[in-house]
């Protein structure tokens, strides 16, 4: 009997209709299109403007897209894992609401928070569930309404982030496809460099925290950039060496879309040609937990059964990692 691995068998995605361009940001803060593009690679990002809709809305739409494309019966889903840094509310998991709204009546669900590495961590958890034999269909969603936690007078953060969601279905595979290996890391040395200071148990919400804008994302850009470049590149190279992969063996790099220069440094460390490096940051910006599945959705038609894919991410906390996966179907 062949060993069971966890394979991605379907992909879905959703981004809001409203677009926030660099030109529009020029009217809001002291910045310009050339500066943003040259330093980040971002030209525009999507924004969910409806104040009555939260991250769960994005996740539900991405899940519906996957269900429609794959003709999946949602009642067959066993688990729903929602990777997000922006849940609808602090208590009452957004994943539970998502599962109910998509008709996953037999599934249990929960949220997973690891900042921009959330989707990679969630894939790892889903794979463990499947490899254990306990569950057959795990829906992994990465979704964030980053506009809800961004101060649009802060040019260091408002130029970077956007809203969006992506989803994958993971199922057992006995042909050797699916998740092959992973290296996941974390270090609280970055706790103060990228965070939302208020709203948790250390600093609960009050009039002062709101007035001081402590419920918005703040980051030390230089520190985050330095750690992201070195750590994301290091684990990506490490996972290649551990699995005896050369640059010719790797078909695609699916890297977190935080900054075009960070992705470029990772690809250079892996010695990959540009055409193997998937990018969509120019259209969406950094959608945090959603960047990796959005890449899969945008480039799904390019993947062939047996393709070797390296996933890489880096997020606040700090959290980071790399995963080696063999694609399981011809799109």
CSV table of C-alpha atoms in Angstrom, one decimal:
chain,number,residue,atom,x,y,z
A,1,UNK,CA,0.0,0.0,0.0
A,2,UNK,CA,1.4,3.4,-1.0
A,3,UNK,CA,2.0,6.1,1.5
A,4,UNK,CA,-0.7,8.7,1.8
A,5,UNK,CA,0.3,12.3,1.1
A,6,UNK,CA,-1.9,15.4,1.1
A,7,UNK,CA,-2.4,17.0,-2.3
A,8,UNK,CA,-4.0,20.1,-3.5
A,9,UNK,CA,-6.9,19.1,-5.7
A,10,UNK,CA,-8.8,22.3,-6.3
A,11,UNK,CA,-8.2,26.1,-6.1
A,12,UNK,CA,-10.5,29.1,-5.7
A,13,UNK,CA,-10.1,32.9,-5.1
A,14,UNK,CA,-11.8,36.2,-4.7
A,15,UNK,CA,-10.8,39.8,-4.7
A,16,UNK,CA,-13.1,42.8,-4.2
A,17,UNK,CA,-14.0,45.0,-7.2
A,18,UNK,CA,-12.8,48.3,-5.9
A,19,UNK,CA,-9.2,49.2,-6.8
A,20,UNK,CA,-6.8,51.5,-4.9
A,21,UNK,CA,-4.1,52.7,-7.3
A,22,UNK,CA,-0.8,54.3,-6.6
A,23,UNK,CA,-2.1,57.5,-8.2
A,24,UNK,CA,-5.0,57.5,-5.8
A,25,UNK,CA,-2.6,57.1,-2.9
A,26,UNK,CA,-0.7,60.2,-4.1
A,27,UNK,CA,-3.8,62.2,-3.2
A,28,UNK,CA,-3.9,60.7,0.3
A,29,UNK,CA,-0.3,60.6,1.6
A,30,UNK,CA,3.1,62.0,0.7
A,31,UNK,CA,4.2,59.4,-1.8
A,32,UNK,CA,4.2,58.8,-5.6
A,33,UNK,CA,3.7,56.0,-8.1
A,34,UNK,CA,7.4,55.7,-9.1
A,35,UNK,CA,8.6,55.4,-5.4
A,36,UNK,CA,6.0,52.7,-4.6
A,37,UNK,CA,6.6,50.7,-7.8
A,38,UNK,CA,10.4,50.8,-7.6
A,39,UNK,CA,10.5,49.8,-3.9
A,40,UNK,CA,7.7,47.3,-3.7
A,41,UNK,CA,6.5,46.3,-7.2
A,42,UNK,CA,2.9,47.3,-6.3
A,43,UNK,CA,0.8,49.3,-8.8
A,44,UNK,CA,-2.7,48.7,-7.2
A,45,UNK,CA,-4.5,46.8,-4.6
A,46,UNK,CA,-8.1,45.7,-4.0
A,47,UNK,CA,-10.2,47.1,-1.2
A,48,UNK,CA,-13.4,45.7,0.3
A,49,UNK,CA,-15.2,49.0,1.0
A,50,UNK,CA,-18.5,47.7,2.4
A,51,UNK,CA,-18.3,48.3,6.1
A,52,UNK,CA,-20.8,45.6,6.8
A,53,UNK,CA,-18.6,42.9,5.2
A,54,UNK,CA,-15.5,41.4,6.9
A,55,UNK,CA,-12.9,38.8,6.2
A,56,UNK,CA,-15.5,36.0,6.3
A,57,UNK,CA,-17.1,37.5,3.2
A,58,UNK,CA,-13.9,37.3,1.2
A,59,UNK,CA,-13.3,33.7,2.5
A,60,UNK,CA,-16.8,32.6,1.6
A,61,UNK,CA,-16.6,34.0,-1.9
A,62,UNK,CA,-13.2,32.2,-2.5
A,63,UNK,CA,-14.6,29.0,-1.1
A,64,UNK,CA,-17.7,29.3,-3.4
A,65,UNK,CA,-15.4,29.8,-6.4
A,66,UNK,CA,-13.5,26.6,-5.5
A,67,UNK,CA,-16.7,24.7,-5.0
A,68,UNK,CA,-18.2,25.8,-8.3
A,69,UNK,CA,-15.0,25.1,-10.3
A,70,UNK,CA,-14.5,21.6,-8.8
A,71,UNK,CA,-18.2,20.6,-8.5
A,72,UNK,CA,-17.5,19.8,-4.9
A,73,UNK,CA,-20.3,18.8,-2.6
A,74,UNK,CA,-19.6,21.1,0.5
A,75,UNK,CA,-21.2,18.5,2.7
A,76,UNK,CA,-18.2,16.3,2.0
A,77,UNK,CA,-15.8,18.8,3.6
A,78,UNK,CA,-14.4,17.5,6.9
A,79,UNK,CA,-12.4,20.6,8.1
A,80,UNK,CA,-12.3,24.3,7.3
A,81,UNK,CA,-9.1,26.1,8.3
A,82,UNK,CA,-9.1,29.8,7.9
A,83,UNK,CA,-5.7,31.5,8.0
A,84,UNK,CA,-6.2,35.2,8.8
A,85,UNK,CA,-4.8,38.1,10.7
A,86,UNK,CA,-8.1,40.0,10.5
A,87,UNK,CA,-10.9,37.8,11.8
A,88,UNK,CA,-14.4,39.2,11.8
A,89,UNK,CA,-14.3,39.5,15.6
A,90,UNK,CA,-11.9,38.5,18.4
A,91,UNK,CA,-14.2,35.8,19.7
A,92,UNK,CA,-16.3,33.5,17.5
A,93,UNK,CA,-14.1,31.9,14.9
A,94,UNK,CA,-14.6,33.3,11.4
A,95,UNK,CA,-14.0,29.8,9.9
A,96,UNK,CA,-17.1,28.5,11.7
A,97,UNK,CA,-19.2,31.1,10.0
A,98,UNK,CA,-17.6,30.4,6.6
A,99,UNK,CA,-18.3,26.7,6.9
A,100,UNK,CA,-21.9,27.3,7.7
A,101,UNK,CA,-22.4,29.8,4.9
A,102,UNK,CA,-20.9,27.5,2.2
A,103,UNK,CA,-23.0,24.5,3.3
A,104,UNK,CA,-20.1,22.5,4.9
A,105,UNK,CA,-22.6,21.1,7.4
A,106,UNK,CA,-20.4,18.2,8.5
A,107,UNK,CA,-17.2,20.1,8.9
A,108,UNK,CA,-15.6,21.7,12.0
A,109,UNK,CA,-13.6,24.9,11.5
A,110,UNK,CA,-11.2,27.2,13.2
A,111,UNK,CA,-9.0,30.2,12.6
A,112,UNK,CA,-5.2,30.1,12.4
A,113,UNK,CA,-3.1,33.3,12.9
A,114,UNK,CA,0.5,33.4,11.9
A,115,UNK,CA,0.4,36.7,10.0
A,116,UNK,CA,1.7,36.4,6.4
A,117,UNK,CA,2.8,32.8,7.0
A,118,UNK,CA,-0.7,31.7,8.1
A,119,UNK,CA,-1.6,29.9,4.9
A,120,UNK,CA,1.7,27.9,4.8
A,121,UNK,CA,1.1,26.9,8.5
A,122,UNK,CA,-2.5,26.0,7.6
A,123,UNK,CA,-1.4,23.8,4.7
A,124,UNK,CA,0.9,22.0,7.1
A,125,UNK,CA,-1.9,21.4,9.6
A,126,UNK,CA,-4.3,20.2,6.8
A,127,UNK,CA,-1.6,17.8,5.6
A,128,UNK,CA,-1.2,16.3,9.0
A,129,UNK,CA,-4.9,15.7,9.3
A,130,UNK,CA,-5.0,13.9,5.9
A,131,UNK,CA,-1.9,11.9,6.5
A,132,UNK,CA,-3.3,10.7,9.8
A,133,UNK,CA,-6.2,9.1,7.9
A,134,UNK,CA,-8.8,10.8,10.0
A,135,UNK,CA,-10.0,13.3,7.4
A,136,UNK,CA,-10.3,13.2,3.6
A,137,UNK,CA,-11.2,16.7,2.5
A,138,UNK,CA,-9.7,19.8,4.2
A,139,UNK,CA,-10.6,23.2,2.9
A,140,UNK,CA,-7.7,25.7,3.6
A,141,UNK,CA,-8.5,29.4,3.1
A,142,UNK,CA,-6.2,32.4,3.4
A,143,UNK,CA,-8.2,35.6,3.7
A,144,UNK,CA,-7.6,39.1,5.0
A,145,UNK,CA,-9.4,42.4,5.0
A,146,UNK,CA,-6.2,44.4,5.6
A,147,UNK,CA,-7.9,47.7,4.9
A,148,UNK,CA,-9.7,47.3,8.2
A,149,UNK,CA,-6.4,47.6,10.1
A,150,UNK,CA,-4.5,50.1,8.0
A,151,UNK,CA,-4.1,53.8,8.8
A,152,UNK,CA,-4.4,55.5,5.5
A,153,UNK,CA,-2.4,58.5,6.8
A,154,UNK,CA,0.6,56.3,7.4
A,155,UNK,CA,2.5,56.0,4.1
A,156,UNK,CA,4.8,53.3,5.5
A,157,UNK,CA,1.9,50.8,5.6
A,158,UNK,CA,-1.0,52.0,3.5
A,159,UNK,CA,0.9,51.6,0.2
A,160,UNK,CA,1.6,47.9,0.9
A,161,UNK,CA,-1.6,46.1,1.8
A,162,UNK,CA,-4.8,45.0,0.1
A,163,UNK,CA,-7.8,42.7,0.6
A,164,UNK,CA,-8.4,39.3,-0.9
A,165,UNK,CA,-8.9,35.6,-0.3
A,166,UNK,CA,-7.8,32.3,-1.8
A,167,UNK,CA,-8.7,28.7,-1.1
A,168,UNK,CA,-7.4,25.2,-1.7
A,169,UNK,CA,-8.9,21.8,-1.2
A,170,UNK,CA,-6.5,19.2,0.2
A,171,UNK,CA,-7.2,15.5,-0.2
A,172,UNK,CA,-5.3,12.1,0.2
A,173,UNK,CA,-3.0,11.0,-2.7
A,174,UNK,CA,-1.3,7.7,-3.1
A,175,UNK,CA,0.6,8.5,-6.3
A,176,UNK,CA,3.4,10.4,-4.6
A,177,UNK,CA,2.0,13.9,-5.3
A,178,UNK,CA,1.2,16.6,-2.8
A,179,UNK,CA,3.2,17.9,0.2
A,180,UNK,CA,6.7,16.4,0.3
A,181,UNK,CA,8.5,18.4,2.9
A,182,UNK,CA,8.4,21.6,4.9
A,183,UNK,CA,10.5,23.8,7.1
A,184,UNK,CA,8.6,26.1,9.4
A,185,UNK,CA,10.2,28.6,11.7
A,186,UNK,CA,9.3,31.4,14.2
A,187,UNK,CA,11.2,33.8,16.4
A,188,UNK,CA,9.7,36.5,18.7
A,189,UNK,CA,12.7,38.8,18.0
A,190,UNK,CA,10.3,40.4,15.5
A,191,UNK,CA,7.4,40.9,18.0
A,192,UNK,CA,7.9,44.7,18.2
A,193,UNK,CA,8.8,45.2,14.6
A,194,UNK,CA,5.5,44.4,13.0
A,195,UNK,CA,2.3,44.3,15.1
A,196,UNK,CA,-0.9,45.9,16.2
A,197,UNK,CA,-0.1,47.1,19.7
A,198,UNK,CA,-3.6,47.4,21.1
A,199,UNK,CA,-6.8,45.3,21.2
A,200,UNK,CA,-5.3,42.2,22.9
A,201,UNK,CA,-5.1,41.2,26.6
A,202,UNK,CA,-2.0,43.3,27.3
A,203,UNK,CA,-3.6,46.5,26.0
A,204,UNK,CA,-7.4,46.2,25.8
A,205,UNK,CA,-9.3,48.7,23.7
A,206,UNK,CA,-10.1,52.1,25.3
A,207,UNK,CA,-10.5,55.7,24.3
A,208,UNK,CA,-6.8,56.3,24.5
A,209,UNK,CA,-5.8,53.4,22.3
A,210,UNK,CA,-8.2,54.5,19.7
A,211,UNK,CA,-7.1,58.1,19.8
A,212,UNK,CA,-3.5,57.1,19.5
A,213,UNK,CA,-4.3,54.8,16.5
A,214,UNK,CA,-2.9,51.8,18.3
A,215,UNK,CA,-5.3,49.4,16.6
A,216,UNK,CA,-3.6,49.8,13.2
A,217,UNK,CA,-0.7,47.9,11.8
A,218,UNK,CA,2.7,49.4,12.5
A,219,UNK,CA,6.0,48.2,11.2
A,220,UNK,CA,9.7,48.9,11.3
A,221,UNK,CA,10.2,48.5,7.5
A,222,UNK,CA,14.0,48.2,7.5
A,223,UNK,CA,14.1,45.5,10.2
A,224,UNK,CA,11.3,43.5,8.6
A,225,UNK,CA,12.8,43.7,5.1
A,226,UNK,CA,16.2,42.6,6.4
A,227,UNK,CA,14.8,39.6,8.3
A,228,UNK,CA,12.5,38.7,5.4
A,229,UNK,CA,15.2,38.7,2.8
A,230,UNK,CA,17.6,36.5,4.8
A,231,UNK,CA,15.2,34.1,6.4
A,232,UNK,CA,12.8,33.4,3.5
A,233,UNK,CA,15.7,32.9,1.1
A,234,UNK,CA,17.5,30.6,3.6
A,235,UNK,CA,14.7,28.2,4.2
A,236,UNK,CA,13.9,28.0,0.5
A,237,UNK,CA,17.5,27.1,-0.3
A,238,UNK,CA,17.5,24.7,2.6
A,239,UNK,CA,14.4,22.8,1.5
A,240,UNK,CA,15.9,22.4,-2.0
A,241,UNK,CA,19.2,21.0,-0.6
A,242,UNK,CA,17.4,18.6,1.8
A,243,UNK,CA,15.3,17.2,-1.1
A,244,UNK,CA,18.3,17.1,-3.5
A,245,UNK,CA,16.6,19.6,-5.9
A,246,UNK,CA,18.5,21.7,-8.3
A,247,UNK,CA,17.2,24.9,-9.9
A,248,UNK,CA,16.3,22.8,-12.9
A,249,UNK,CA,14.2,20.5,-10.8
A,250,UNK,CA,12.1,23.4,-9.4
A,251,UNK,CA,9.2,24.3,-11.7
A,252,UNK,CA,7.7,27.2,-9.8
A,253,UNK,CA,8.4,29.4,-6.8
A,254,UNK,CA,5.2,30.5,-5.0
A,255,UNK,CA,6.4,33.2,-2.6
A,256,UNK,CA,4.6,35.5,-0.3
A,257,UNK,CA,3.9,38.8,-2.1
A,258,UNK,CA,5.2,41.3,0.4
A,259,UNK,CA,7.8,43.1,-1.7
A,260,UNK,CA,9.1,42.3,-5.2
A,261,UNK,CA,12.7,42.8,-4.0
A,262,UNK,CA,12.2,40.1,-1.2
A,263,UNK,CA,10.8,37.6,-3.7
A,264,UNK,CA,13.7,38.5,-6.1
A,265,UNK,CA,16.3,37.9,-3.4
A,266,UNK,CA,14.8,34.5,-2.6
A,267,UNK,CA,14.7,33.5,-6.3
A,268,UNK,CA,18.3,34.5,-6.7
A,269,UNK,CA,19.4,32.4,-3.7
A,270,UNK,CA,17.6,29.5,-5.4
A,271,UNK,CA,19.2,30.3,-8.7
A,272,UNK,CA,15.8,30.3,-10.4
A,273,UNK,CA,15.0,31.9,-13.8
A,274,UNK,CA,12.5,34.7,-13.8
A,275,UNK,CA,9.9,32.8,-15.7
A,276,UNK,CA,9.6,30.3,-12.7
A,277,UNK,CA,8.9,33.0,-10.2
A,278,UNK,CA,5.2,33.7,-9.9
A,279,UNK,CA,4.3,37.3,-9.2
A,280,UNK,CA,1.0,39.2,-8.9
A,281,UNK,CA,2.0,41.8,-6.3
A,282,UNK,CA,1.5,44.6,-8.9
A,283,UNK,CA,-2.2,43.9,-8.9
A,284,UNK,CA,-3.1,43.0,-5.3
A,285,UNK,CA,-0.3,44.3,-3.1
A,286,UNK,CA,0.3,42.3,0.1
A,287,UNK,CA,-2.9,40.5,1.0
A,288,UNK,CA,-1.2,38.8,4.0
A,289,UNK,CA,-2.7,35.3,4.4
A,290,UNK,CA,-4.2,35.3,0.9
A,291,UNK,CA,-1.1,35.9,-1.2
A,292,UNK,CA,-0.1,32.2,-1.7
A,293,UNK,CA,-3.5,30.9,-2.7
A,294,UNK,CA,-4.1,33.9,-4.9
A,295,UNK,CA,-0.9,33.1,-6.8
A,296,UNK,CA,-2.1,29.5,-7.2
A,297,UNK,CA,-5.4,30.7,-8.6
A,298,UNK,CA,-3.9,33.2,-11.0
A,299,UNK,CA,-1.4,30.7,-12.4
A,300,UNK,CA,-3.3,27.5,-12.0
A,301,UNK,CA,-3.6,27.0,-15.8
A,302,UNK,CA,0.2,26.8,-16.0
A,303,UNK,CA,0.6,23.9,-13.6
A,304,UNK,CA,1.1,20.4,-14.8
A,305,UNK,CA,0.8,17.1,-12.9
A,306,UNK,CA,4.1,16.4,-11.2
A,307,UNK,CA,5.4,20.0,-11.2
A,308,UNK,CA,7.7,20.7,-8.3
A,309,UNK,CA,6.6,23.8,-6.4
A,310,UNK,CA,8.4,25.6,-3.6
A,311,UNK,CA,6.2,27.7,-1.4
A,312,UNK,CA,7.9,30.4,0.8
A,313,UNK,CA,6.6,33.0,3.2
A,314,UNK,CA,7.6,35.5,5.9
A,315,UNK,CA,5.3,37.2,8.3
A,316,UNK,CA,5.0,39.2,11.5
A,317,UNK,CA,6.0,37.6,14.8
A,318,UNK,CA,8.4,36.7,13.1
A,319,UNK,CA,7.0,33.6,11.3
A,320,UNK,CA,8.5,32.1,8.1
A,321,UNK,CA,8.9,28.8,6.2
A,322,UNK,CA,9.2,26.9,3.0
A,323,UNK,CA,7.2,23.9,1.7
A,324,UNK,CA,8.0,21.5,-1.2
A,325,UNK,CA,4.9,20.2,-3.0
A,326,UNK,CA,4.3,18.1,-6.1
A,327,UNK,CA,1.3,19.3,-8.1
A,328,UNK,CA,-1.4,16.6,-8.4
A,329,UNK,CA,-3.4,17.4,-11.5
A,330,UNK,CA,-3.3,19.0,-15.0
A,331,UNK,CA,-5.3,22.2,-14.8
